[in-house]
Amino acid sequence: MTFHFIFADKEEQRTKKTKNSPSCLGYPVSIFFIVVNEFCERFSYYGMKAVLVLYFKYFIGWDNDLSTTIYHTFVALTIVYLSIVYTIGQVIMAISAIHDITDTNRDGTPDNMTFHTAMSMLGLMLIALGTGGIKPCVAAFGGDQFEEHQEKQRSTFFSIFYLSINAGSLLSTLITPILRAQECGIYSKQSCFPLAFGVPAALMVVALVVFIAGHSMYIMESPKGNILLRVMKCIGFAIKNSFNHRSKQFPKREHWMDWAEEKYDKLLIAQVKMVLKVLFLYIPLPMFWALFDQQGSRWTLQATTMDGNFGAFIIQPDQMQIVNPVLIVIMVPIMDSAVYPLIKKCHINFTPLRRMTVGMLLAALAFVAAALLQIQIDQTMPDFPPSSEIQVKFLNLENTSLPVVVEGQEQFAVPGFDSSNGYMTLDTENITVSAGGKNATAYFQKKTRHTVLINTDGMLDLCSDCFFVFFLQLNDITEKPNQGLNAIRFVNGFRSHLNFTIKSDNLGLIAPLQVSGYLNVPHGKANFTIVNEKGQTCHYILQLGFGSSYTVLIPSTFSFGETVKLKKNIYIYFESVGPRRAPSNMKSVLQAGWLLTVAVGNIIVLIVAEAGSLPDQWAEYVLFASLLVAVSIIFAVMAYFYTYIDPTEIEAKFRELEPEDKKKKELEMTTKDNLAYLNNETSNNTDVKQMKI
């Protein structure tokens, strides 16, 4: 595939077909290779893109803002060339996600994150170069495979072609998050990002092989020039020439592009005028793409804070992007066959530009909905302590209720084998606690939350440090567990050592009145086993949701065979196409401008994400929605004054004038040559008094 665009005259266009392509059912066989190539390539691209922001957040370890910034930087760079580079980039991305490469101590965490980050950035740069070369070329290349009499088949091809794009996007967005959610690894099991990136890489290899396999059947044109470069030179010459003739002694011209007539033909100038009119309409569009492409960043990160369990099936956070291709496949036929014809029957002139305006307003409403959803999410999230405060709650290890006094003022009772009602928020680092007639003072670091274990039943001989037997301070988590996992820990209130195993992870022996560390467990049924010093066991099944934290207390009165008492630490409730009004040889210029608006839109997002001046995520959603509404109004005004022009009529008009223009130019050139000859002869023969021309 090549990034050169052809500017040929009518005679050249007639002779561009260099060989006959084999056909099947009236279609060139070569297009089947192109369609399969496009399906595999789009599967590869969207599959990798679906899990990208979660890879940054959970594997690389970046925060939400940096993950969003790098994601949109990648999208903004996808406007260059080369398919084989694309394949190499996908393979490098898959390799970068293998944590075992640098996990020398086999603890499940890469020991050299710089290596993985560098590999990821290299892979993304190569993919950006590759996909940018494919996007503007494949559709046009497919259209070149048809003869002039195959207009109907060409139209059907483009329908199938764009269906393959959405099919690849749909399947990849569905499948790759499922692969990412699996656990894989040589030494330790982690989220399987290598598989999630590896499958798209394999599909890109298939795309490349299929495309090369059909090479002998393709009808290809030889590059005859770069129309984009020619347009830029024409515009540059017009600007320069108009500046050089800015004096009042030179008559003004109807359009500033008319100053290019001294060097460029009128047809090209007329085409450039039409392109500039359309490109002017592109100016507001980056704001739309700024919102649209956040489906893969901010919206995916928002989905990580919600419950994806719909009963019959579970949706992964990065699978929510599947809604876009699903709606395209469903809504496009409905809009084209039902909605737009109905609007036309109502005598409403619903032009493409008006449709775009309505679409932009609907996108703004979508972000208003995201803001309202974020407000609901924030209300259900734990209220973690600010930088100047601490949070404390109490867990009673005794069977009877205990009165607790904090700082000599706060008085409440903690039920037996139960916890106090919620966290207390204090603005001091040292607190004094009285429980059951015993007093203790503890030091806490600011911006932390703790669970305090209290016990006054005389078991002081179990520990040399009696303070901690009465008053054991536990450090609680201060943020929601990542990836929808659940943080579980065990408190041993029993009178002997206990061994805990949950799924395949053994936590080892836990001493009396001590606590295990947090263990992250995925949603669903969690089977854990408790074994005492005598070898007696107890099995328990805990049904887990998404992103919760649990403290499991084994009370002193526990006897094997009984139900384990559960205490939940954090109370979290979850909620569960391109431009057509372009001259035939200028579509590449408009396609470049269209892709540029996508790039600029993503740059807008990364600027806002890096600025990070808004304290709440919902406020950022409202900001984007407000900006798009303002831009939509500007776009509507611009569209109102836009005059639709049929480029084919303009081109036909100028082509009719071409013979006369050529004759006129030939006559002018002949006259100039004769005058030059006359002047030359006159200067050499001063005695000549008369000369016939």
CSV table of C-alpha atoms in Angstrom, one decimal, residues 231-659:
chain,number,residue,atom,x,y,z
A,231,VAL,CA,-2.5,21.4,-3.0
A,232,MET,CA,-0.2,22.8,-0.4
A,233,LYS,CA,2.1,24.3,-3.1
A,234,CYS,CA,-0.9,25.8,-4.9
A,235,ILE,CA,-2.1,27.5,-1.7
A,236,GLY,CA,1.4,28.7,-0.8
A,237,PHE,CA,1.8,30.2,-4.3
A,238,ALA,CA,-1.6,32.0,-4.1
A,239,ILE,CA,-0.7,33.5,-0.7
A,240,LYS,CA,2.7,34.6,-1.9
A,241,ASN,CA,1.4,36.0,-5.1
A,242,SER,CA,-1.4,37.9,-3.4
A,243,PHE,CA,1.1,39.4,-0.9
A,244,ASN,CA,3.4,40.5,-3.7
A,245,HIS,CA,0.4,42.2,-5.5
A,246,ARG,CA,-1.2,43.8,-2.4
A,247,SER,CA,-0.7,47.3,-3.8
A,248,LYS,CA,-3.8,49.2,-4.9
A,249,GLN,CA,-2.4,49.5,-8.4
A,250,PHE,CA,-3.2,45.8,-9.0
A,251,PRO,CA,-6.9,44.9,-9.5
A,252,LYS,CA,-8.5,42.7,-6.8
A,253,ARG,CA,-9.5,39.2,-7.7
A,254,GLU,CA,-12.8,37.4,-6.8
A,255,HIS,CA,-11.1,34.9,-4.5
A,256,TRP,CA,-7.6,35.0,-3.0
A,257,MET,CA,-6.9,31.5,-4.5
A,258,ASP,CA,-7.3,33.1,-8.0
A,259,TRP,CA,-3.8,34.6,-7.5
A,260,ALA,CA,-2.5,31.0,-8.3
A,261,GLU,CA,-3.8,31.2,-11.9
A,262,GLU,CA,-0.4,32.4,-13.1
A,263,LYS,CA,1.1,28.9,-12.3
A,264,TYR,CA,-1.8,26.4,-11.8
A,265,ASP,CA,-4.7,25.5,-14.0
A,266,LYS,CA,-8.2,26.7,-13.1
A,267,LEU,CA,-9.6,23.2,-12.4
A,268,LEU,CA,-7.1,22.6,-9.6
A,269,ILE,CA,-7.7,26.0,-8.2
A,270,ALA,CA,-11.5,25.4,-8.2
A,271,GLN,CA,-11.0,22.0,-6.5
A,272,VAL,CA,-8.8,23.6,-3.8
A,273,LYS,CA,-11.5,26.2,-3.2
A,274,MET,CA,-14.0,23.5,-2.6
A,275,VAL,CA,-11.6,21.6,-0.3
A,276,LEU,CA,-10.9,24.8,1.8
A,277,LYS,CA,-14.6,25.3,2.3
A,278,VAL,CA,-15.0,21.8,3.7
A,279,LEU,CA,-11.8,22.0,5.8
A,280,PHE,CA,-13.1,25.2,7.3
A,281,LEU,CA,-16.1,23.2,8.6
A,282,TYR,CA,-13.6,20.8,10.2
A,283,ILE,CA,-12.3,23.4,12.6
A,284,PRO,CA,-14.9,22.7,15.4
A,285,LEU,CA,-14.7,18.8,15.0
A,286,PRO,CA,-11.7,18.1,17.3
A,287,MET,CA,-13.9,18.8,20.3
A,288,PHE,CA,-16.3,16.0,19.3
A,289,TRP,CA,-13.4,13.5,19.0
A,290,ALA,CA,-12.1,14.7,22.4
A,291,LEU,CA,-15.3,13.3,23.8
A,292,PHE,CA,-15.7,10.3,21.5
A,293,ASP,CA,-12.3,8.7,22.1
A,294,GLN,CA,-12.7,8.9,25.9
A,295,GLN,CA,-14.7,5.7,25.6
A,296,GLY,CA,-11.4,3.9,25.8
A,297,SER,CA,-9.9,6.0,28.6
A,298,ARG,CA,-12.1,7.9,31.1
A,299,TRP,CA,-15.2,5.8,30.5
A,300,THR,CA,-13.3,2.5,30.9
A,301,LEU,CA,-11.7,3.8,34.1
A,302,GLN,CA,-15.1,4.8,35.3
A,303,ALA,CA,-16.3,1.3,34.6
A,304,THR,CA,-13.7,-0.2,36.9
A,305,THR,CA,-15.5,1.4,39.8
A,306,MET,CA,-18.8,-0.3,39.0
A,307,ASP,CA,-20.3,-3.8,39.2
A,308,GLY,CA,-20.4,-5.5,35.9
A,309,ASN,CA,-22.5,-8.5,37.1
A,310,PHE,CA,-25.7,-8.6,35.1
A,311,GLY,CA,-26.7,-12.0,36.5
A,312,ALA,CA,-26.5,-14.1,33.3
A,313,PHE,CA,-23.2,-12.6,32.3
A,314,ILE,CA,-20.4,-10.3,33.6
A,315,ILE,CA,-19.1,-7.4,31.6
A,316,GLN,CA,-15.4,-6.5,32.1
A,317,PRO,CA,-14.7,-2.7,32.4
A,318,ASP,CA,-12.9,-2.7,29.0
A,319,GLN,CA,-15.8,-4.5,27.4
A,320,MET,CA,-18.1,-1.5,27.7
A,321,GLN,CA,-16.5,-0.1,24.5
A,322,ILE,CA,-18.4,-2.8,22.6
A,323,VAL,CA,-21.5,-0.7,22.8
A,324,ASN,CA,-20.1,1.6,20.1
A,325,PRO,CA,-19.7,-1.0,17.2
A,326,VAL,CA,-22.9,-2.7,18.3
A,327,LEU,CA,-24.9,0.5,18.0
A,328,ILE,CA,-23.2,1.3,14.6
A,329,VAL,CA,-24.2,-2.1,13.2
A,330,ILE,CA,-27.8,-1.7,14.6
A,331,MET,CA,-28.5,2.0,14.1
A,332,VAL,CA,-26.9,2.7,10.7
A,333,PRO,CA,-29.4,0.6,8.8
A,334,ILE,CA,-32.3,1.8,10.9
A,335,MET,CA,-31.4,5.5,10.4
A,336,ASP,CA,-30.8,5.1,6.6
A,337,SER,CA,-33.9,3.0,5.9
A,338,ALA,CA,-36.4,4.3,8.4
A,339,VAL,CA,-35.5,7.5,10.3
A,340,TYR,CA,-34.0,9.7,7.6
A,341,PRO,CA,-36.7,8.7,5.0
A,342,LEU,CA,-39.4,9.5,7.6
A,343,ILE,CA,-37.8,12.9,8.3
A,344,LYS,CA,-37.7,13.6,4.6
A,345,LYS,CA,-41.4,12.7,4.2
A,346,CYS,CA,-42.1,15.4,6.9
A,347,HIS,CA,-40.5,17.9,4.5
A,348,ILE,CA,-37.6,18.6,6.9
A,349,ASN,CA,-34.3,19.3,5.2
A,350,PHE,CA,-32.1,17.2,7.5
A,351,THR,CA,-28.8,17.8,5.7
A,352,PRO,CA,-25.6,15.9,6.6
A,353,LEU,CA,-24.3,19.0,8.4
A,354,ARG,CA,-27.4,19.2,10.5
A,355,ARG,CA,-27.1,15.5,11.3
A,356,MET,CA,-23.6,16.2,12.5
A,357,THR,CA,-24.8,19.0,14.7
A,358,VAL,CA,-27.4,16.8,16.3
A,359,GLY,CA,-24.8,14.1,16.8
A,360,MET,CA,-22.5,16.5,18.5
A,361,LEU,CA,-25.2,17.6,20.9
A,362,LEU,CA,-26.1,14.0,21.7
A,363,ALA,CA,-22.4,13.3,22.5
A,364,ALA,CA,-22.5,16.3,24.9
A,365,LEU,CA,-25.6,14.7,26.5
A,366,ALA,CA,-23.7,11.5,26.9
A,367,PHE,CA,-21.1,13.2,28.9
A,368,VAL,CA,-23.8,14.8,31.1
A,369,ALA,CA,-25.0,11.3,31.7
A,370,ALA,CA,-21.5,10.2,32.6
A,371,ALA,CA,-21.2,13.1,35.0
A,372,LEU,CA,-24.5,12.2,36.7
A,373,LEU,CA,-23.3,8.6,36.9
A,374,GLN,CA,-20.0,9.7,38.4
A,375,ILE,CA,-21.8,11.7,41.1
A,376,GLN,CA,-23.7,8.5,42.1
A,377,ILE,CA,-20.5,6.5,42.1
A,378,ASP,CA,-18.8,9.1,44.3
A,379,GLN,CA,-21.7,8.9,46.8
A,380,THR,CA,-21.2,5.2,47.2
A,381,MET,CA,-17.4,5.3,47.4
A,382,PRO,CA,-15.8,5.2,50.9
A,383,ASP,CA,-15.1,8.6,52.4
A,384,PHE,CA,-11.4,8.2,52.8
A,385,PRO,CA,-9.6,10.6,55.2
A,386,PRO,CA,-8.0,13.8,53.9
A,387,SER,CA,-4.4,14.7,54.4
A,388,SER,CA,-5.0,16.3,57.9
A,389,GLU,CA,-7.2,13.6,59.5
A,390,ILE,CA,-7.3,9.9,60.4
A,391,GLN,CA,-10.2,7.4,60.5
A,392,VAL,CA,-10.6,4.7,63.2
A,393,LYS,CA,-13.1,2.0,63.8
A,394,PHE,CA,-13.2,-0.8,66.5
A,395,LEU,CA,-13.6,-4.5,66.3
A,396,ASN,CA,-14.6,-6.3,69.5
A,397,LEU,CA,-12.9,-9.7,69.9
A,398,GLU,CA,-15.0,-10.6,72.9
A,399,ASN,CA,-18.4,-12.3,73.1
A,400,THR,CA,-20.0,-9.5,75.1
A,401,SER,CA,-20.6,-5.9,74.3
A,402,LEU,CA,-17.8,-3.4,75.4
A,403,PRO,CA,-18.2,0.3,76.2
A,404,VAL,CA,-15.6,2.4,74.4
A,405,VAL,CA,-14.6,6.0,75.2
A,406,VAL,CA,-12.4,7.9,72.8
A,407,GLU,CA,-10.6,11.0,73.9
A,408,GLY,CA,-12.7,11.1,77.1
A,409,GLN,CA,-15.7,12.3,75.1
A,410,GLU,CA,-17.0,9.9,72.4
A,411,GLN,CA,-18.9,7.1,74.1
A,412,PHE,CA,-20.4,4.1,72.4
A,413,ALA,CA,-20.8,0.3,72.8
A,414,VAL,CA,-19.3,-2.2,70.4
A,415,PRO,CA,-21.3,-5.5,70.2
A,416,GLY,CA,-19.5,-8.8,70.8
A,417,PHE,CA,-17.6,-10.2,67.9
A,418,ASP,CA,-18.7,-7.2,65.9
A,419,SER,CA,-17.4,-3.8,64.8
A,420,SER,CA,-18.4,-0.2,65.6
A,421,ASN,CA,-20.8,1.5,63.3
A,422,GLY,CA,-18.5,3.1,60.6
A,423,TYR,CA,-15.3,5.0,61.0
A,424,MET,CA,-14.6,7.9,63.4
A,425,THR,CA,-12.8,10.8,61.8
A,426,LEU,CA,-10.3,12.6,64.0
A,427,ASP,CA,-7.9,15.5,63.4
A,428,THR,CA,-5.3,14.3,65.9
A,429,GLU,CA,-2.5,11.8,65.6
A,430,ASN,CA,-2.6,10.6,69.2
A,431,ILE,CA,-5.8,9.2,70.6
A,432,THR,CA,-6.7,7.8,74.1
A,433,VAL,CA,-9.1,4.9,74.2
A,434,SER,CA,-10.8,3.4,77.2
A,435,ALA,CA,-12.6,0.0,77.0
A,436,GLY,CA,-13.7,-2.3,79.8
A,437,GLY,CA,-11.9,-0.2,82.4
A,438,LYS,CA,-8.6,-0.3,80.6
A,439,ASN,CA,-6.9,2.7,79.0
A,440,ALA,CA,-4.4,2.9,76.1
A,441,THR,CA,-2.9,5.6,73.9
A,442,ALA,CA,-1.9,5.1,70.3
A,443,TYR,CA,-0.2,7.1,67.6
A,444,PHE,CA,-1.7,7.3,64.1
A,445,GLN,CA,-0.3,8.8,60.9
A,446,LYS,CA,-2.4,11.4,59.1
A,447,LYS,CA,-4.4,10.4,56.0
A,448,THR,CA,-4.8,6.8,57.1
A,449,ARG,CA,-7.6,4.6,58.4
A,450,HIS,CA,-7.4,1.8,61.0
A,451,THR,CA,-9.3,-0.9,62.6
A,452,VAL,CA,-8.5,-1.3,66.4
A,453,LEU,CA,-8.9,-4.7,67.9
A,454,ILE,CA,-10.0,-4.6,71.6
A,455,ASN,CA,-9.9,-7.6,74.0
A,456,THR,CA,-10.2,-7.5,77.8
A,457,ASP,CA,-11.0,-11.2,78.6
A,458,GLY,CA,-7.7,-11.9,80.5
A,459,MET,CA,-5.7,-13.4,77.6
A,460,LEU,CA,-2.7,-11.3,78.5
A,461,ASP,CA,-0.4,-14.2,78.8
A,462,LEU,CA,-0.6,-14.9,75.1
A,463,CYS,CA,1.6,-12.0,74.2
A,464,SER,CA,4.6,-10.3,76.0
A,465,ASP,CA,3.4,-6.9,74.7
A,466,CYS,CA,0.1,-6.7,76.6
A,467,PHE,CA,-0.8,-3.4,75.0
A,468,PHE,CA,-1.3,-4.9,71.6
A,469,VAL,CA,-3.4,-7.8,73.1
A,470,PHE,CA,-5.8,-5.2,74.4
A,471,PHE,CA,-5.5,-2.7,71.6
A,472,LEU,CA,-4.2,-4.0,68.3
A,473,GLN,CA,-4.0,-1.4,65.5
A,474,LEU,CA,-4.6,-2.6,61.9
A,475,ASN,CA,-3.9,-0.6,58.9
A,476,ASP,CA,-6.9,-0.6,56.6
A,477,ILE,CA,-6.8,0.1,52.8
A,478,THR,CA,-7.4,3.7,51.8
A,479,GLU,CA,-8.5,3.1,48.2
A,480,LYS,CA,-10.8,0.9,46.3
A,481,PRO,CA,-9.1,-2.4,45.2
A,482,ASN,CA,-8.1,-2.3,41.5
A,483,GLN,CA,-9.4,-4.4,38.6
A,484,GLY,CA,-12.7,-5.1,40.5
A,485,LEU,CA,-10.8,-7.4,42.9
A,486,ASN,CA,-11.8,-7.9,46.5
A,487,ALA,CA,-9.3,-7.3,49.4
A,488,ILE,CA,-9.7,-10.0,52.1
A,489,ARG,CA,-7.9,-10.4,55.4
A,490,PHE,CA,-8.3,-12.7,58.4
A,491,VAL,CA,-8.3,-11.9,62.1
A,492,ASN,CA,-7.5,-14.8,64.4
A,493,GLY,CA,-9.5,-14.3,67.6
A,494,PHE,CA,-9.1,-18.0,68.3
A,495,ARG,CA,-6.9,-19.4,71.1
A,496,SER,CA,-4.4,-21.2,68.9
A,497,HIS,CA,-2.6,-20.8,65.6
A,498,LEU,CA,-4.6,-21.2,62.5
A,499,ASN,CA,-3.7,-21.8,58.9
A,500,PHE,CA,-5.7,-20.1,56.2
A,501,THR,CA,-5.9,-21.0,52.5
A,502,ILE,CA,-8.1,-19.2,50.0
A,503,LYS,CA,-8.4,-20.7,46.6
A,504,SER,CA,-4.8,-21.8,45.8
A,505,ASP,CA,-3.1,-19.2,48.0
A,506,ASN,CA,-1.8,-20.3,51.4
A,507,LEU,CA,-1.5,-17.4,54.0
A,508,GLY,CA,0.4,-19.6,56.4
A,509,LEU,CA,0.0,-19.7,60.2
A,510,ILE,CA,-1.6,-16.7,61.9
A,511,ALA,CA,-1.0,-16.4,65.7
A,512,PRO,CA,-3.8,-15.7,68.2
A,513,LEU,CA,-5.0,-12.1,68.2
A,514,GLN,CA,-3.1,-11.4,65.0
A,515,VAL,CA,-4.2,-10.5,61.5
A,516,SER,CA,-3.1,-11.6,58.0
A,517,GLY,CA,-2.3,-9.2,55.2
A,518,TYR,CA,-4.8,-8.3,52.5
A,519,LEU,CA,-5.2,-10.8,49.7
A,520,ASN,CA,-6.8,-9.7,46.4
A,521,VAL,CA,-9.5,-12.2,45.2
A,522,PRO,CA,-11.6,-11.8,42.0
A,523,HIS,CA,-15.4,-11.7,42.1
A,524,GLY,CA,-17.5,-14.9,42.3
A,525,LYS,CA,-17.3,-17.7,44.8
A,526,ALA,CA,-14.2,-17.7,47.0
A,527,ASN,CA,-13.4,-21.0,48.7
A,528,PHE,CA,-11.2,-20.8,51.8
A,529,THR,CA,-10.1,-23.4,54.3
A,530,ILE,CA,-9.2,-23.0,58.0
A,531,VAL,CA,-6.9,-25.6,59.7
A,532,ASN,CA,-6.1,-25.6,63.4
A,533,GLU,CA,-3.1,-27.0,65.2
A,534,LYS,CA,-4.8,-30.4,65.6
A,535,GLY,CA,-5.4,-30.7,61.8
A,536,GLN,CA,-9.1,-30.1,62.0
A,537,THR,CA,-10.5,-28.2,59.0
A,538,CYS,CA,-13.4,-25.9,58.1
A,539,HIS,CA,-14.4,-25.0,54.6
A,540,TYR,CA,-16.3,-21.9,53.8
A,541,ILE,CA,-17.6,-20.3,50.5
A,542,LEU,CA,-17.8,-16.6,50.3
A,543,GLN,CA,-19.7,-14.9,47.5
A,544,LEU,CA,-17.8,-11.8,46.4
A,545,GLY,CA,-18.8,-8.9,44.3
A,546,PHE,CA,-16.6,-6.2,42.8
A,547,GLY,CA,-14.1,-4.0,44.5
A,548,SER,CA,-15.0,-4.6,48.2
A,549,SER,CA,-12.9,-5.1,51.3
A,550,TYR,CA,-13.5,-7.8,53.9
A,551,THR,CA,-12.2,-8.6,57.3
A,552,VAL,CA,-13.0,-12.2,58.3
A,553,LEU,CA,-13.0,-12.7,62.1
A,554,ILE,CA,-12.5,-16.2,63.7
A,555,PRO,CA,-13.9,-15.7,67.2
A,556,SER,CA,-12.6,-17.2,70.4
A,557,THR,CA,-15.8,-19.3,70.7
A,558,PHE,CA,-15.4,-20.8,67.2
A,559,SER,CA,-15.6,-24.5,66.9
A,560,PHE,CA,-14.8,-26.3,63.6
A,561,GLY,CA,-17.9,-27.0,61.6
A,562,GLU,CA,-19.5,-23.7,62.4
A,563,THR,CA,-20.0,-20.8,60.1
A,564,VAL,CA,-17.2,-18.2,60.0
A,565,LYS,CA,-18.3,-14.7,61.1
A,566,LEU,CA,-17.8,-12.1,58.4
A,567,LYS,CA,-17.2,-8.4,58.9
A,568,LYS,CA,-17.2,-6.2,55.8
A,569,ASN,CA,-14.8,-3.2,56.2
A,570,ILE,CA,-15.9,-0.9,53.4
A,571,TYR,CA,-19.6,-0.4,52.7
A,572,ILE,CA,-19.7,0.1,48.9
A,573,TYR,CA,-22.8,-0.1,46.9
A,574,PHE,CA,-22.4,-0.4,43.1
A,575,GLU,CA,-24.5,0.4,40.1
A,576,SER,CA,-24.7,-2.5,38.8
A,577,VAL,CA,-18.5,8.1,8.4
A,578,GLY,CA,-16.0,10.4,6.3
A,579,PRO,CA,-16.7,13.5,4.1
A,580,ARG,CA,-18.3,13.1,0.6
A,581,ARG,CA,-18.5,16.7,-0.7
A,582,ALA,CA,-15.1,16.6,-2.2
A,583,PRO,CA,-13.6,16.6,-5.7
A,584,SER,CA,-12.7,13.1,-6.9
A,585,ASN,CA,-9.0,13.6,-6.7
A,586,MET,CA,-9.1,15.6,-3.4
A,587,LYS,CA,-10.6,13.0,-1.1
A,588,SER,CA,-7.1,12.2,0.2
A,589,VAL,CA,-6.7,15.8,1.3
A,590,LEU,CA,-10.0,15.8,3.1
A,591,GLN,CA,-9.2,12.4,4.7
A,592,ALA,CA,-5.9,13.8,6.0
A,593,GLY,CA,-7.8,16.8,7.4
A,594,TRP,CA,-10.4,14.5,8.9
A,595,LEU,CA,-7.8,12.3,10.7
A,596,LEU,CA,-6.1,15.5,11.8
A,597,THR,CA,-9.2,16.5,13.7
A,598,VAL,CA,-9.1,13.1,15.5
A,599,ALA,CA,-5.5,13.8,16.5
A,600,VAL,CA,-6.2,17.3,17.7
A,601,GLY,CA,-9.2,16.0,19.7
A,602,ASN,CA,-7.0,13.5,21.5
A,603,ILE,CA,-4.4,16.2,22.2
A,604,ILE,CA,-7.2,18.3,23.9
A,605,VAL,CA,-7.9,15.4,26.2
A,606,LEU,CA,-4.3,14.8,27.2
A,607,ILE,CA,-3.9,18.6,27.9
A,608,VAL,CA,-7.0,18.5,30.2
A,609,ALA,CA,-5.9,15.3,31.9
A,610,GLU,CA,-2.4,16.5,32.6
A,611,ALA,CA,-3.6,19.9,33.8
A,612,GLY,CA,-5.6,18.1,36.4
A,613,SER,CA,-7.0,21.3,37.8
A,614,LEU,CA,-10.5,19.9,38.4
A,615,PRO,CA,-10.8,18.1,41.8
A,616,ASP,CA,-13.7,15.8,40.8
A,617,GLN,CA,-14.1,13.6,37.7
A,618,TRP,CA,-17.7,14.6,37.3
A,619,ALA,CA,-16.7,18.2,36.9
A,620,GLU,CA,-14.3,17.2,34.0
A,621,TYR,CA,-17.2,15.5,32.3
A,622,VAL,CA,-19.3,18.6,32.6
A,623,LEU,CA,-16.5,20.7,31.3
A,624,PHE,CA,-16.2,18.6,28.1
A,625,ALA,CA,-20.0,18.5,27.7
A,626,SER,CA,-20.2,22.3,28.0
A,627,LEU,CA,-17.3,22.9,25.5
A,628,LEU,CA,-18.9,20.6,23.0
A,629,VAL,CA,-22.3,22.3,23.3
A,630,ALA,CA,-20.6,25.7,22.6
A,631,VAL,CA,-18.7,24.2,19.7
A,632,SER,CA,-21.9,22.6,18.3
A,633,ILE,CA,-23.6,26.1,18.3
A,634,ILE,CA,-20.6,27.5,16.4
A,635,PHE,CA,-20.7,24.5,14.0
A,636,ALA,CA,-24.5,25.0,13.4
A,637,VAL,CA,-23.9,28.7,12.4
A,638,MET,CA,-21.1,27.7,10.1
A,639,ALA,CA,-23.3,25.0,8.5
A,640,TYR,CA,-26.1,27.4,8.0
A,641,PHE,CA,-24.0,29.6,5.8
A,642,TYR,CA,-22.4,26.7,4.0
A,643,THR,CA,-23.4,26.3,0.3
A,644,TYR,CA,-23.5,22.7,-1.0
A,645,ILE,CA,-21.6,22.3,-4.3
A,646,ASP,CA,-21.6,19.2,-6.5
A,647,PRO,CA,-17.9,18.8,-7.3
A,648,THR,CA,-18.7,16.6,-10.3
A,649,GLU,CA,-20.5,19.5,-12.0
A,650,ILE,CA,-17.6,21.9,-11.4
A,651,GLU,CA,-15.1,19.4,-12.7
A,652,ALA,CA,-17.3,18.7,-15.8
A,653,LYS,CA,-17.6,22.4,-16.5
A,654,PHE,CA,-13.9,23.0,-16.4
A,655,ARG,CA,-13.1,19.9,-18.5
A,656,GLU,CA,-15.4,21.2,-21.1
A,657,LEU,CA,-13.4,24.4,-21.2
A,658,GLU,CA,-10.1,22.6,-21.2
A,659,PRO,CA,-9.8,22.3,-25.1
